[in-house]
Amino acid sequence: MTIRTLTLAAISALALGAAACTQAEQAETEANAEAAADTAGDAAARAGEVIESGAMKAAQAVEDGAAKAADKLEQNQAEAAAQGRPGAVDPATDQRVPAN
């Protein structure tokens, strides 16, 4: 996104510069194009931060969900091991209940 924005700003600067007749007009056009590129770069950076923070929140939600699932599975295995179900693993000892 940043590259595309900066590329568009550069193309705009070239087009405006080619259309400008005098040296003063070309300098003013270049200054305007640089200001536009700076503004576009700042906007792209802010957008990047917003996207990154959204990705962080999504990753945290996945992490929380995975932790809850792991807790539930551990609880199920503890209960199964306590009941002596073959193949279950006791989370406290990491020992599998043997098949009869």
PDB file of C-alpha atoms in Angstrom:
ATOM      1  CA  MET A   1       0.000   0.000   0.000  1.00  0.00           C
ATOM      2  CA  THR A   2       2.828   2.383   0.873  1.00  0.00           C
ATOM      3  CA  ILE A   3       4.700   1.631  -2.327  1.00  0.00           C
ATOM      4  CA  ARG A   4       1.617   2.178  -4.459  1.00  0.00           C
ATOM      5  CA  THR A   5       0.826   5.466  -2.708  1.00  0.00           C
ATOM      6  CA  LEU A   6       4.376   6.736  -3.042  1.00  0.00           C
ATOM      7  CA  THR A   7       4.504   5.604  -6.681  1.00  0.00           C
ATOM      8  CA  LEU A   8       1.310   7.506  -7.434  1.00  0.00           C
ATOM      9  CA  ALA A   9       2.730  10.586  -5.728  1.00  0.00           C
ATOM     10  CA  ALA A  10       5.923  10.332  -7.783  1.00  0.00           C
ATOM     11  CA  ILE A  11       3.978   9.910 -11.033  1.00  0.00           C
ATOM     12  CA  SER A  12       1.827  12.897 -10.123  1.00  0.00           C
ATOM     13  CA  ALA A  13       4.931  14.954  -9.401  1.00  0.00           C
ATOM     14  CA  LEU A  14       6.441  14.049 -12.756  1.00  0.00           C
ATOM     15  CA  ALA A  15       3.256  14.837 -14.618  1.00  0.00           C
ATOM     16  CA  LEU A  16       2.841  18.159 -12.858  1.00  0.00           C
ATOM     17  CA  GLY A  17       6.513  18.966 -13.332  1.00  0.00           C
ATOM     18  CA  ALA A  18       6.311  18.267 -17.052  1.00  0.00           C
ATOM     19  CA  ALA A  19       3.284  20.519 -17.344  1.00  0.00           C
ATOM     20  CA  ALA A  20       4.918  23.393 -15.454  1.00  0.00           C
ATOM     21  CA  CYS A  21       6.505  25.969 -17.728  1.00  0.00           C
ATOM     22  CA  THR A  22       8.858  28.067 -15.641  1.00  0.00           C
ATOM     23  CA  GLN A  23      11.572  27.057 -13.185  1.00  0.00           C
ATOM     24  CA  ALA A  24       9.573  28.642 -10.349  1.00  0.00           C
ATOM     25  CA  GLU A  25       6.476  26.669 -11.291  1.00  0.00           C
ATOM     26  CA  GLN A  26       8.517  23.485 -11.456  1.00  0.00           C
ATOM     27  CA  ALA A  27      10.005  24.156  -8.004  1.00  0.00           C
ATOM     28  CA  GLU A  28       6.570  24.864  -6.539  1.00  0.00           C
ATOM     29  CA  THR A  29       5.176  21.724  -8.161  1.00  0.00           C
ATOM     30  CA  GLU A  30       8.043  19.661  -6.771  1.00  0.00           C
ATOM     31  CA  ALA A  31       7.501  21.087  -3.278  1.00  0.00           C
ATOM     32  CA  ASN A  32       3.775  20.299  -3.501  1.00  0.00           C
ATOM     33  CA  ALA A  33       4.515  16.775  -4.703  1.00  0.00           C
ATOM     34  CA  GLU A  34       6.962  16.218  -1.828  1.00  0.00           C
ATOM     35  CA  ALA A  35       4.383  17.455   0.672  1.00  0.00           C
ATOM     36  CA  ALA A  36       1.774  15.151  -0.876  1.00  0.00           C
ATOM     37  CA  ALA A  37       4.196  12.224  -0.714  1.00  0.00           C
ATOM     38  CA  ASP A  38       4.910  12.967   2.957  1.00  0.00           C
ATOM     39  CA  THR A  39       1.193  13.124   3.713  1.00  0.00           C
ATOM     40  CA  ALA A  40       0.585   9.892   1.804  1.00  0.00           C
ATOM     41  CA  GLY A  41       3.455   8.221   3.636  1.00  0.00           C
ATOM     42  CA  ASP A  42       2.076   9.305   7.010  1.00  0.00           C
ATOM     43  CA  ALA A  43      -1.382   8.026   6.090  1.00  0.00           C
ATOM     44  CA  ALA A  44       0.085   4.708   4.944  1.00  0.00           C
ATOM     45  CA  ALA A  45       2.013   4.375   8.200  1.00  0.00           C
ATOM     46  CA  ARG A  46      -1.152   5.021  10.237  1.00  0.00           C
ATOM     47  CA  ALA A  47      -3.054   2.484   8.150  1.00  0.00           C
ATOM     48  CA  GLY A  48      -0.267  -0.022   8.718  1.00  0.00           C
ATOM     49  CA  GLU A  49      -0.504   0.482  12.471  1.00  0.00           C
ATOM     50  CA  VAL A  50      -4.274  -0.017  12.396  1.00  0.00           C
ATOM     51  CA  ILE A  51      -3.881  -3.229  10.391  1.00  0.00           C
ATOM     52  CA  GLU A  52      -1.113  -4.489  12.674  1.00  0.00           C
ATOM     53  CA  SER A  53      -3.139  -3.797  15.814  1.00  0.00           C
ATOM     54  CA  GLY A  54      -6.103  -5.653  14.310  1.00  0.00           C
ATOM     55  CA  ALA A  55      -3.872  -8.620  13.495  1.00  0.00           C
ATOM     56  CA  MET A  56      -2.506  -8.550  17.047  1.00  0.00           C
ATOM     57  CA  LYS A  57      -6.007  -8.652  18.512  1.00  0.00           C
ATOM     58  CA  ALA A  58      -6.947 -11.536  16.197  1.00  0.00           C
ATOM     59  CA  ALA A  59      -3.824 -13.460  17.231  1.00  0.00           C
ATOM     60  CA  GLN A  60      -4.615 -12.862  20.901  1.00  0.00           C
ATOM     61  CA  ALA A  61      -8.151 -14.152  20.365  1.00  0.00           C
ATOM     62  CA  VAL A  62      -6.795 -17.294  18.688  1.00  0.00           C
ATOM     63  CA  GLU A  63      -4.300 -17.747  21.506  1.00  0.00           C
ATOM     64  CA  ASP A  64      -7.037 -17.378  24.126  1.00  0.00           C
ATOM     65  CA  GLY A  65      -9.262 -19.826  22.274  1.00  0.00           C
ATOM     66  CA  ALA A  66      -6.430 -22.346  21.973  1.00  0.00           C
ATOM     67  CA  ALA A  67      -5.655 -22.028  25.685  1.00  0.00           C
ATOM     68  CA  LYS A  68      -9.303 -22.650  26.572  1.00  0.00           C
ATOM     69  CA  ALA A  69      -9.419 -25.664  24.251  1.00  0.00           C
ATOM     70  CA  ALA A  70      -6.195 -27.046  25.779  1.00  0.00           C
ATOM     71  CA  ASP A  71      -7.602 -26.598  29.282  1.00  0.00           C
ATOM     72  CA  LYS A  72     -10.794 -28.429  28.322  1.00  0.00           C
ATOM     73  CA  LEU A  73      -8.865 -31.271  26.677  1.00  0.00           C
ATOM     74  CA  GLU A  74      -6.604 -31.584  29.721  1.00  0.00           C
ATOM     75  CA  GLN A  75      -9.646 -31.712  31.978  1.00  0.00           C
ATOM     76  CA  ASN A  76     -11.224 -34.414  29.789  1.00  0.00           C
ATOM     77  CA  GLN A  77      -8.020 -36.472  29.828  1.00  0.00           C
ATOM     78  CA  ALA A  78      -7.701 -36.133  33.615  1.00  0.00           C
ATOM     79  CA  GLU A  79     -11.255 -37.395  34.052  1.00  0.00           C
ATOM     80  CA  ALA A  80     -10.713 -40.247  31.596  1.00  0.00           C
ATOM     81  CA  ALA A  81      -7.474 -41.269  33.290  1.00  0.00           C
ATOM     82  CA  ALA A  82      -9.155 -41.121  36.713  1.00  0.00           C
ATOM     83  CA  GLN A  83     -11.862 -43.437  35.377  1.00  0.00           C
ATOM     84  CA  GLY A  84      -9.177 -45.793  34.067  1.00  0.00           C
ATOM     85  CA  ARG A  85     -10.133 -45.503  30.400  1.00  0.00           C
ATOM     86  CA  PRO A  86      -7.435 -47.163  28.280  1.00  0.00           C
ATOM     87  CA  GLY A  87      -5.427 -44.737  26.159  1.00  0.00           C
ATOM     88  CA  ALA A  88      -6.141 -41.682  28.320  1.00  0.00           C
ATOM     89  CA  VAL A  89      -3.169 -39.707  29.622  1.00  0.00           C
ATOM     90  CA  ASP A  90      -3.097 -38.388  33.162  1.00  0.00           C
ATOM     91  CA  PRO A  91      -1.925 -34.744  32.762  1.00  0.00           C
ATOM     92  CA  ALA A  92      -0.430 -34.754  36.267  1.00  0.00           C
ATOM     93  CA  THR A  93       1.916 -37.669  35.598  1.00  0.00           C
ATOM     94  CA  ASP A  94       1.981 -37.727  31.784  1.00  0.00           C
ATOM     95  CA  GLN A  95       1.332 -41.484  32.034  1.00  0.00           C
ATOM     96  CA  ARG A  96      -0.993 -43.269  29.616  1.00  0.00           C
ATOM     97  CA  VAL A  97      -3.613 -45.616  31.051  1.00  0.00           C
ATOM     98  CA  PRO A  98      -2.657 -49.044  29.677  1.00  0.00           C
ATOM     99  CA  ALA A  99      -5.047 -51.157  27.648  1.00  0.00           C
ATOM    100  CA  ASN A 100      -6.249 -54.263  29.502  1.00  0.00           C
TER     101      ASN A 100
END
